[in-house]
Amino acid sequence: MTDVDTSAPTVTVRGDDTPAFIAPVAMENDPDALFAGDRGILDADVRRVLVRILQRRFLLAENSPAEWKLLLEHQQMIESRLNDLFVRLVVDHDRGVAYKEQVRSDEVDVPILLKDEAYSRAETLVLVYLRTVFQRETTAGAPSARVDVEEVEQTVLTYFAESDGTRASQQRAVRTAIARLDREGIIEEESEGRYRIGPLIEIVLSAEVLRELQRWLDEQTTDAEPAPSDEIEAVASLPEEQTA
């Protein structure tokens, strides 16, 4: 058996002169490679930003300034890589938010890489309250909006019915919802039990969606019957999508 010389690419050719195998270049002979067989062209830091976009729901300039800077510097290249996967990059410069969307088309057969993921009933109710407070405060000229967990609970719990479980379980659902929204960067805990509402809330719940949800909640209060959970979740789905 003859050893393969890895100092240069080896090509095995069939009778029809078609290359059958190209040996990978050893890392020591390809200083730009990050790992054996690497064919990527992006720098390591830019690749990490691309992975963060795929991993996270949102990339926030405020929380990740270094990654945000790299994203803006290499936005066209990152968009190209995502477009190769039929995924669209959305960059909101005013709010300092970037997120991804699944491309869908009636003209092109698009394999679905991402899937929609709706918020739960409790999460949606919390979002509606946060969005209402944010809109009220910013419209009044306040630089930011803040809420206490107790006031969130007090309002949201009024939309639960007896069939939604015990009051303790309902409170746990609200607290769990708040914790998720905190992890996603929609709110930020500044002190124990007190949260600042970030501008991301405007992307998650547009003014149009907010009006629709408020209409449902008003009808729920009038009829004394909760709106179906699947209806609320369908309206409050995320503007970007979770990797399948």
PDB file of C-alpha atoms in Angstrom:
ATOM      1  CA  MET A   1       0.000   0.000   0.000  1.00  0.00           C
ATOM      2  CA  THR A   2       1.362   3.379  -0.951  1.00  0.00           C
ATOM      3  CA  ASP A   3       1.043   6.287   1.468  1.00  0.00           C
ATOM      4  CA  VAL A   4      -0.805   9.343   0.205  1.00  0.00           C
ATOM      5  CA  ASP A   5       1.278  12.493  -0.059  1.00  0.00           C
ATOM      6  CA  THR A   6      -0.795  15.165   1.766  1.00  0.00           C
ATOM      7  CA  SER A   7       1.561  17.977   0.833  1.00  0.00           C
ATOM      8  CA  ALA A   8      -0.540  18.701  -2.268  1.00  0.00           C
ATOM      9  CA  PRO A   9      -4.058  17.878  -3.446  1.00  0.00           C
ATOM     10  CA  THR A  10      -4.404  14.440  -4.993  1.00  0.00           C
ATOM     11  CA  VAL A  11      -6.858  13.869  -7.833  1.00  0.00           C
ATOM     12  CA  THR A  12      -7.998  10.457  -8.985  1.00  0.00           C
ATOM     13  CA  VAL A  13      -9.269  10.528 -12.569  1.00  0.00           C
ATOM     14  CA  ARG A  14     -11.653   8.056 -14.154  1.00  0.00           C
ATOM     15  CA  GLY A  15     -11.441   7.059 -17.772  1.00  0.00           C
ATOM     16  CA  ASP A  16     -13.728   9.903 -18.820  1.00  0.00           C
ATOM     17  CA  ASP A  17     -11.315  12.450 -17.316  1.00  0.00           C
ATOM     18  CA  THR A  18     -13.847  13.359 -14.583  1.00  0.00           C
ATOM     19  CA  PRO A  19     -12.292  13.960 -11.134  1.00  0.00           C
ATOM     20  CA  ALA A  20     -13.505  11.281  -8.740  1.00  0.00           C
ATOM     21  CA  PHE A  21     -11.863  12.450  -5.520  1.00  0.00           C
ATOM     22  CA  ILE A  22     -10.028  15.552  -4.338  1.00  0.00           C
ATOM     23  CA  ALA A  23      -8.014  15.076  -1.179  1.00  0.00           C
ATOM     24  CA  PRO A  24      -8.442  17.826   1.442  1.00  0.00           C
ATOM     25  CA  VAL A  25      -5.561  20.228   1.886  1.00  0.00           C
ATOM     26  CA  ALA A  26      -3.746  19.793   5.178  1.00  0.00           C
ATOM     27  CA  MET A  27      -4.183  22.686   7.615  1.00  0.00           C
ATOM     28  CA  GLU A  28      -0.470  23.399   7.691  1.00  0.00           C
ATOM     29  CA  ASN A  29      -0.620  24.040   3.937  1.00  0.00           C
ATOM     30  CA  ASP A  30      -3.714  26.264   4.170  1.00  0.00           C
ATOM     31  CA  PRO A  31      -3.128  28.979   6.793  1.00  0.00           C
ATOM     32  CA  ASP A  32      -6.607  30.478   6.299  1.00  0.00           C
ATOM     33  CA  ALA A  33      -8.399  27.246   7.244  1.00  0.00           C
ATOM     34  CA  LEU A  34      -9.967  27.077  10.712  1.00  0.00           C
ATOM     35  CA  PHE A  35     -10.248  23.287  10.708  1.00  0.00           C
ATOM     36  CA  ALA A  36      -9.320  20.344   8.489  1.00  0.00           C
ATOM     37  CA  GLY A  37     -11.171  20.511   5.194  1.00  0.00           C
ATOM     38  CA  ASP A  38     -12.400  24.071   5.848  1.00  0.00           C
ATOM     39  CA  ARG A  39     -13.798  25.677   2.684  1.00  0.00           C
ATOM     40  CA  GLY A  40     -15.391  28.675   4.362  1.00  0.00           C
ATOM     41  CA  ILE A  41     -14.318  32.177   3.412  1.00  0.00           C
ATOM     42  CA  LEU A  42     -15.529  34.159   6.442  1.00  0.00           C
ATOM     43  CA  ASP A  43     -13.252  35.151   9.291  1.00  0.00           C
ATOM     44  CA  ALA A  44     -13.796  33.306  12.550  1.00  0.00           C
ATOM     45  CA  ASP A  45     -15.474  36.271  14.282  1.00  0.00           C
ATOM     46  CA  VAL A  46     -17.897  36.793  11.398  1.00  0.00           C
ATOM     47  CA  ARG A  47     -18.759  33.095  11.377  1.00  0.00           C
ATOM     48  CA  ARG A  48     -19.595  33.338  15.080  1.00  0.00           C
ATOM     49  CA  VAL A  49     -21.989  36.224  14.407  1.00  0.00           C
ATOM     50  CA  LEU A  50     -23.652  34.164  11.678  1.00  0.00           C
ATOM     51  CA  VAL A  51     -24.073  31.275  14.119  1.00  0.00           C
ATOM     52  CA  ARG A  52     -25.510  33.637  16.773  1.00  0.00           C
ATOM     53  CA  ILE A  53     -28.100  34.833  14.260  1.00  0.00           C
ATOM     54  CA  LEU A  54     -29.098  31.230  13.597  1.00  0.00           C
ATOM     55  CA  GLN A  55     -29.113  30.296  17.281  1.00  0.00           C
ATOM     56  CA  ARG A  56     -30.959  33.232  18.799  1.00  0.00           C
ATOM     57  CA  ARG A  57     -34.341  34.776  18.214  1.00  0.00           C
ATOM     58  CA  PHE A  58     -32.834  38.258  18.272  1.00  0.00           C
ATOM     59  CA  LEU A  59     -29.431  39.916  18.251  1.00  0.00           C
ATOM     60  CA  LEU A  60     -29.544  43.142  20.254  1.00  0.00           C
ATOM     61  CA  ALA A  61     -27.035  45.937  19.743  1.00  0.00           C
ATOM     62  CA  GLU A  62     -27.398  47.000  23.380  1.00  0.00           C
ATOM     63  CA  ASN A  63     -26.571  43.557  24.763  1.00  0.00           C
ATOM     64  CA  SER A  64     -23.988  42.491  22.161  1.00  0.00           C
ATOM     65  CA  PRO A  65     -22.234  45.624  20.861  1.00  0.00           C
ATOM     66  CA  ALA A  66     -19.195  43.797  19.450  1.00  0.00           C
ATOM     67  CA  GLU A  67     -21.320  41.286  17.538  1.00  0.00           C
ATOM     68  CA  TRP A  68     -23.633  44.065  16.349  1.00  0.00           C
ATOM     69  CA  LYS A  69     -20.653  46.014  14.973  1.00  0.00           C
ATOM     70  CA  LEU A  70     -19.402  42.957  13.095  1.00  0.00           C
ATOM     71  CA  LEU A  71     -22.886  42.296  11.761  1.00  0.00           C
ATOM     72  CA  LEU A  72     -23.136  45.785  10.280  1.00  0.00           C
ATOM     73  CA  GLU A  73     -19.612  45.632   8.852  1.00  0.00           C
ATOM     74  CA  HIS A  74     -20.266  42.291   7.149  1.00  0.00           C
ATOM     75  CA  GLN A  75     -24.034  42.488   6.706  1.00  0.00           C
ATOM     76  CA  GLN A  76     -24.021  41.796   2.970  1.00  0.00           C
ATOM     77  CA  MET A  77     -21.904  38.664   3.342  1.00  0.00           C
ATOM     78  CA  ILE A  78     -23.965  37.347   6.268  1.00  0.00           C
ATOM     79  CA  GLU A  79     -27.174  38.031   4.342  1.00  0.00           C
ATOM     80  CA  SER A  80     -25.752  36.091   1.398  1.00  0.00           C
ATOM     81  CA  ARG A  81     -24.992  33.067   3.572  1.00  0.00           C
ATOM     82  CA  LEU A  82     -28.493  33.139   5.086  1.00  0.00           C
ATOM     83  CA  ASN A  83     -30.117  33.611   1.687  1.00  0.00           C
ATOM     84  CA  ASP A  84     -28.342  30.433   0.526  1.00  0.00           C
ATOM     85  CA  LEU A  85     -30.480  28.689   3.172  1.00  0.00           C
ATOM     86  CA  PHE A  86     -33.667  30.505   2.089  1.00  0.00           C
ATOM     87  CA  VAL A  87     -33.528  32.615   5.240  1.00  0.00           C
ATOM     88  CA  ARG A  88     -33.869  36.400   5.286  1.00  0.00           C
ATOM     89  CA  LEU A  89     -31.994  38.710   7.659  1.00  0.00           C
ATOM     90  CA  VAL A  90     -33.918  41.678   9.070  1.00  0.00           C
ATOM     91  CA  VAL A  91     -31.871  44.494  10.606  1.00  0.00           C
ATOM     92  CA  ASP A  92     -33.733  47.276  12.415  1.00  0.00           C
ATOM     93  CA  HIS A  93     -31.090  49.975  12.801  1.00  0.00           C
ATOM     94  CA  ASP A  94     -33.329  52.365  14.728  1.00  0.00           C
ATOM     95  CA  ARG A  95     -34.119  49.838  17.447  1.00  0.00           C
ATOM     96  CA  GLY A  96     -30.778  48.030  17.277  1.00  0.00           C
ATOM     97  CA  VAL A  97     -32.359  44.631  16.612  1.00  0.00           C
ATOM     98  CA  ALA A  98     -31.575  41.905  14.079  1.00  0.00           C
ATOM     99  CA  TYR A  99     -33.527  38.705  13.510  1.00  0.00           C
ATOM    100  CA  LYS A 100     -34.160  36.098  10.837  1.00  0.00           C
ATOM    101  CA  GLU A 101     -37.218  35.078   8.825  1.00  0.00           C
ATOM    102  CA  GLN A 102     -38.027  32.012   6.770  1.00  0.00           C
ATOM    103  CA  VAL A 103     -38.344  32.824   3.075  1.00  0.00           C
ATOM    104  CA  ARG A 104     -41.587  31.542   1.594  1.00  0.00           C
ATOM    105  CA  SER A 105     -42.531  31.761  -2.059  1.00  0.00           C
ATOM    106  CA  ASP A 106     -45.280  30.567  -4.378  1.00  0.00           C
ATOM    107  CA  GLU A 107     -42.888  30.702  -7.307  1.00  0.00           C
ATOM    108  CA  VAL A 108     -39.915  28.781  -5.900  1.00  0.00           C
ATOM    109  CA  ASP A 109     -39.862  25.425  -4.126  1.00  0.00           C
ATOM    110  CA  VAL A 110     -38.434  26.492  -0.770  1.00  0.00           C
ATOM    111  CA  PRO A 111     -37.432  23.852   1.781  1.00  0.00           C
ATOM    112  CA  ILE A 112     -38.465  25.074   5.238  1.00  0.00           C
ATOM    113  CA  LEU A 113     -35.538  25.328   7.623  1.00  0.00           C
ATOM    114  CA  LEU A 114     -37.286  27.412  10.271  1.00  0.00           C
ATOM    115  CA  LYS A 115     -40.680  26.996  11.858  1.00  0.00           C
ATOM    116  CA  ASP A 116     -43.062  29.435  13.487  1.00  0.00           C
ATOM    117  CA  GLU A 117     -43.279  29.250  17.244  1.00  0.00           C
ATOM    118  CA  ALA A 118     -46.158  31.004  18.955  1.00  0.00           C
ATOM    119  CA  TYR A 119     -46.136  32.356  22.465  1.00  0.00           C
ATOM    120  CA  SER A 120     -48.265  30.617  25.068  1.00  0.00           C
ATOM    121  CA  ARG A 121     -51.460  32.166  26.403  1.00  0.00           C
ATOM    122  CA  ALA A 122     -49.758  33.516  29.550  1.00  0.00           C
ATOM    123  CA  GLU A 123     -46.814  34.871  27.552  1.00  0.00           C
ATOM    124  CA  THR A 124     -49.139  36.576  25.090  1.00  0.00           C
ATOM    125  CA  LEU A 125     -51.155  38.223  27.861  1.00  0.00           C
ATOM    126  CA  VAL A 126     -47.973  39.498  29.478  1.00  0.00           C
ATOM    127  CA  LEU A 127     -46.767  40.813  26.108  1.00  0.00           C
ATOM    128  CA  VAL A 128     -50.028  42.687  25.567  1.00  0.00           C
ATOM    129  CA  TYR A 129     -49.704  44.392  28.942  1.00  0.00           C
ATOM    130  CA  LEU A 130     -46.031  45.257  28.382  1.00  0.00           C
ATOM    131  CA  ARG A 131     -46.759  46.620  24.908  1.00  0.00           C
ATOM    132  CA  THR A 132     -49.624  48.738  26.235  1.00  0.00           C
ATOM    133  CA  VAL A 133     -47.449  50.220  28.980  1.00  0.00           C
ATOM    134  CA  PHE A 134     -44.581  50.846  26.542  1.00  0.00           C
ATOM    135  CA  GLN A 135     -46.869  52.608  24.093  1.00  0.00           C
ATOM    136  CA  ARG A 136     -48.463  54.719  26.816  1.00  0.00           C
ATOM    137  CA  GLU A 137     -45.154  55.818  28.341  1.00  0.00           C
ATOM    138  CA  THR A 138     -43.311  56.522  25.105  1.00  0.00           C
ATOM    139  CA  THR A 139     -46.281  58.410  23.671  1.00  0.00           C
ATOM    140  CA  ALA A 140     -46.236  60.578  26.778  1.00  0.00           C
ATOM    141  CA  GLY A 141     -42.581  61.379  26.084  1.00  0.00           C
ATOM    142  CA  ALA A 142     -40.955  59.100  28.658  1.00  0.00           C
ATOM    143  CA  PRO A 143     -37.465  57.899  27.599  1.00  0.00           C
ATOM    144  CA  SER A 144     -38.263  54.365  28.772  1.00  0.00           C
ATOM    145  CA  ALA A 145     -40.997  52.266  30.361  1.00  0.00           C
ATOM    146  CA  ARG A 146     -40.787  50.110  33.467  1.00  0.00           C
ATOM    147  CA  VAL A 147     -43.091  47.675  35.259  1.00  0.00           C
ATOM    148  CA  ASP A 148     -43.138  45.755  38.511  1.00  0.00           C
ATOM    149  CA  VAL A 149     -43.881  42.053  38.475  1.00  0.00           C
ATOM    150  CA  GLU A 150     -46.768  42.575  40.902  1.00  0.00           C
ATOM    151  CA  GLU A 151     -48.570  44.985  38.574  1.00  0.00           C
ATOM    152  CA  VAL A 152     -48.055  42.640  35.637  1.00  0.00           C
ATOM    153  CA  GLU A 153     -49.572  39.797  37.635  1.00  0.00           C
ATOM    154  CA  GLN A 154     -52.458  41.900  38.874  1.00  0.00           C
ATOM    155  CA  THR A 155     -53.529  42.798  35.348  1.00  0.00           C
ATOM    156  CA  VAL A 156     -52.810  39.539  33.545  1.00  0.00           C
ATOM    157  CA  LEU A 157     -54.530  37.342  36.115  1.00  0.00           C
ATOM    158  CA  THR A 158     -57.833  39.109  35.452  1.00  0.00           C
ATOM    159  CA  TYR A 159     -57.914  37.406  32.041  1.00  0.00           C
ATOM    160  CA  PHE A 160     -57.600  33.888  33.433  1.00  0.00           C
ATOM    161  CA  ALA A 161     -60.679  31.740  34.033  1.00  0.00           C
ATOM    162  CA  GLU A 162     -61.302  29.165  36.765  1.00  0.00           C
ATOM    163  CA  SER A 163     -60.662  26.462  34.173  1.00  0.00           C
ATOM    164  CA  ASP A 164     -57.100  27.752  33.813  1.00  0.00           C
ATOM    165  CA  GLY A 165     -56.115  26.174  37.127  1.00  0.00           C
ATOM    166  CA  THR A 166     -55.559  27.436  40.627  1.00  0.00           C
ATOM    167  CA  ARG A 167     -54.480  30.985  41.347  1.00  0.00           C
ATOM    168  CA  ALA A 168     -51.054  29.652  42.379  1.00  0.00           C
ATOM    169  CA  SER A 169     -50.598  27.852  39.049  1.00  0.00           C
ATOM    170  CA  GLN A 170     -51.735  30.957  37.171  1.00  0.00           C
ATOM    171  CA  GLN A 171     -49.186  33.066  39.048  1.00  0.00           C
ATOM    172  CA  ARG A 172     -46.473  30.546  38.191  1.00  0.00           C
ATOM    173  CA  ALA A 173     -47.462  30.751  34.522  1.00  0.00           C
ATOM    174  CA  VAL A 174     -47.148  34.546  34.602  1.00  0.00           C
ATOM    175  CA  ARG A 175     -43.773  34.409  36.361  1.00  0.00           C
ATOM    176  CA  THR A 176     -42.535  31.816  33.861  1.00  0.00           C
ATOM    177  CA  ALA A 177     -43.677  34.041  31.004  1.00  0.00           C
ATOM    178  CA  ILE A 178     -41.844  37.025  32.483  1.00  0.00           C
ATOM    179  CA  ALA A 179     -38.690  34.941  32.860  1.00  0.00           C
ATOM    180  CA  ARG A 180     -38.809  33.876  29.201  1.00  0.00           C
ATOM    181  CA  LEU A 181     -39.307  37.424  27.974  1.00  0.00           C
ATOM    182  CA  ASP A 182     -36.385  38.505  30.140  1.00  0.00           C
ATOM    183  CA  ARG A 183     -34.157  35.841  28.574  1.00  0.00           C
ATOM    184  CA  GLU A 184     -35.160  36.959  25.088  1.00  0.00           C
ATOM    185  CA  GLY A 185     -34.253  40.576  25.826  1.00  0.00           C
ATOM    186  CA  ILE A 186     -37.784  41.938  25.533  1.00  0.00           C
ATOM    187  CA  ILE A 187     -37.582  43.097  29.143  1.00  0.00           C
ATOM    188  CA  GLU A 188     -34.578  43.526  31.424  1.00  0.00           C
ATOM    189  CA  GLU A 189     -34.604  43.127  35.185  1.00  0.00           C
ATOM    190  CA  GLU A 190     -32.992  46.230  36.682  1.00  0.00           C
ATOM    191  CA  SER A 191     -33.701  45.359  40.298  1.00  0.00           C
ATOM    192  CA  GLU A 192     -35.530  42.497  41.961  1.00  0.00           C
ATOM    193  CA  GLY A 193     -39.029  42.352  40.496  1.00  0.00           C
ATOM    194  CA  ARG A 194     -38.680  45.553  38.437  1.00  0.00           C
ATOM    195  CA  TYR A 195     -38.189  45.421  34.664  1.00  0.00           C
ATOM    196  CA  ARG A 196     -37.392  47.869  31.896  1.00  0.00           C
ATOM    197  CA  ILE A 197     -39.358  47.248  28.688  1.00  0.00           C
ATOM    198  CA  GLY A 198     -37.110  47.385  25.634  1.00  0.00           C
ATOM    199  CA  PRO A 199     -38.015  48.579  22.114  1.00  0.00           C
ATOM    200  CA  LEU A 200     -38.010  44.953  20.978  1.00  0.00           C
ATOM    201  CA  ILE A 201     -41.598  44.791  22.235  1.00  0.00           C
ATOM    202  CA  GLU A 202     -42.662  46.873  19.199  1.00  0.00           C
ATOM    203  CA  ILE A 203     -41.302  44.225  16.846  1.00  0.00           C
ATOM    204  CA  VAL A 204     -42.803  41.288  18.703  1.00  0.00           C
ATOM    205  CA  LEU A 205     -46.212  42.975  18.880  1.00  0.00           C
ATOM    206  CA  SER A 206     -46.911  45.506  16.159  1.00  0.00           C
ATOM    207  CA  ALA A 207     -49.526  48.189  16.742  1.00  0.00           C
ATOM    208  CA  GLU A 208     -51.915  46.305  14.448  1.00  0.00           C
ATOM    209  CA  VAL A 209     -51.513  43.020  16.317  1.00  0.00           C
ATOM    210  CA  LEU A 210     -51.838  44.831  19.631  1.00  0.00           C
ATOM    211  CA  ARG A 211     -55.172  46.340  18.583  1.00  0.00           C
ATOM    212  CA  GLU A 212     -56.455  42.930  17.502  1.00  0.00           C
ATOM    213  CA  LEU A 213     -55.444  41.303  20.776  1.00  0.00           C
ATOM    214  CA  GLN A 214     -56.919  44.131  22.804  1.00  0.00           C
ATOM    215  CA  ARG A 215     -60.187  43.700  20.924  1.00  0.00           C
ATOM    216  CA  TRP A 216     -60.247  40.002  21.814  1.00  0.00           C
ATOM    217  CA  LEU A 217     -59.457  40.745  25.431  1.00  0.00           C
ATOM    218  CA  ASP A 218     -62.233  43.353  25.611  1.00  0.00           C
ATOM    219  CA  GLU A 219     -64.662  40.808  24.202  1.00  0.00           C
ATOM    220  CA  GLN A 220     -63.413  38.252  26.712  1.00  0.00           C
ATOM    221  CA  THR A 221     -64.102  40.638  29.595  1.00  0.00           C
ATOM    222  CA  THR A 222     -67.549  41.506  28.231  1.00  0.00           C
ATOM    223  CA  ASP A 223     -68.558  37.889  27.633  1.00  0.00           C
ATOM    224  CA  ALA A 224     -66.856  36.651  30.818  1.00  0.00           C
ATOM    225  CA  GLU A 225     -65.341  33.829  28.763  1.00  0.00           C
ATOM    226  CA  PRO A 226     -61.636  33.534  27.897  1.00  0.00           C
ATOM    227  CA  ALA A 227     -60.588  33.732  24.275  1.00  0.00           C
ATOM    228  CA  PRO A 228     -59.424  30.382  22.896  1.00  0.00           C
ATOM    229  CA  SER A 229     -55.731  29.847  23.617  1.00  0.00           C
ATOM    230  CA  ASP A 230     -54.997  28.677  20.084  1.00  0.00           C
ATOM    231  CA  GLU A 231     -56.413  31.924  18.648  1.00  0.00           C
ATOM    232  CA  ILE A 232     -54.270  34.082  20.915  1.00  0.00           C
ATOM    233  CA  GLU A 233     -51.145  32.048  20.207  1.00  0.00           C
ATOM    234  CA  ALA A 234     -51.728  32.212  16.443  1.00  0.00           C
ATOM    235  CA  VAL A 235     -51.837  36.014  16.492  1.00  0.00           C
ATOM    236  CA  ALA A 236     -48.872  36.433  18.809  1.00  0.00           C
ATOM    237  CA  SER A 237     -46.395  34.326  16.899  1.00  0.00           C
ATOM    238  CA  LEU A 238     -42.853  35.606  16.697  1.00  0.00           C
ATOM    239  CA  PRO A 239     -41.629  37.801  13.839  1.00  0.00           C
ATOM    240  CA  GLU A 240     -38.697  35.505  13.468  1.00  0.00           C
ATOM    241  CA  GLU A 241     -38.647  31.778  13.680  1.00  0.00           C
ATOM    242  CA  GLN A 242     -37.043  28.976  15.626  1.00  0.00           C
ATOM    243  CA  THR A 243     -34.691  26.567  13.877  1.00  0.00           C
ATOM    244  CA  ALA A 244     -36.506  23.327  13.167  1.00  0.00           C
TER     245      ALA A 244
END
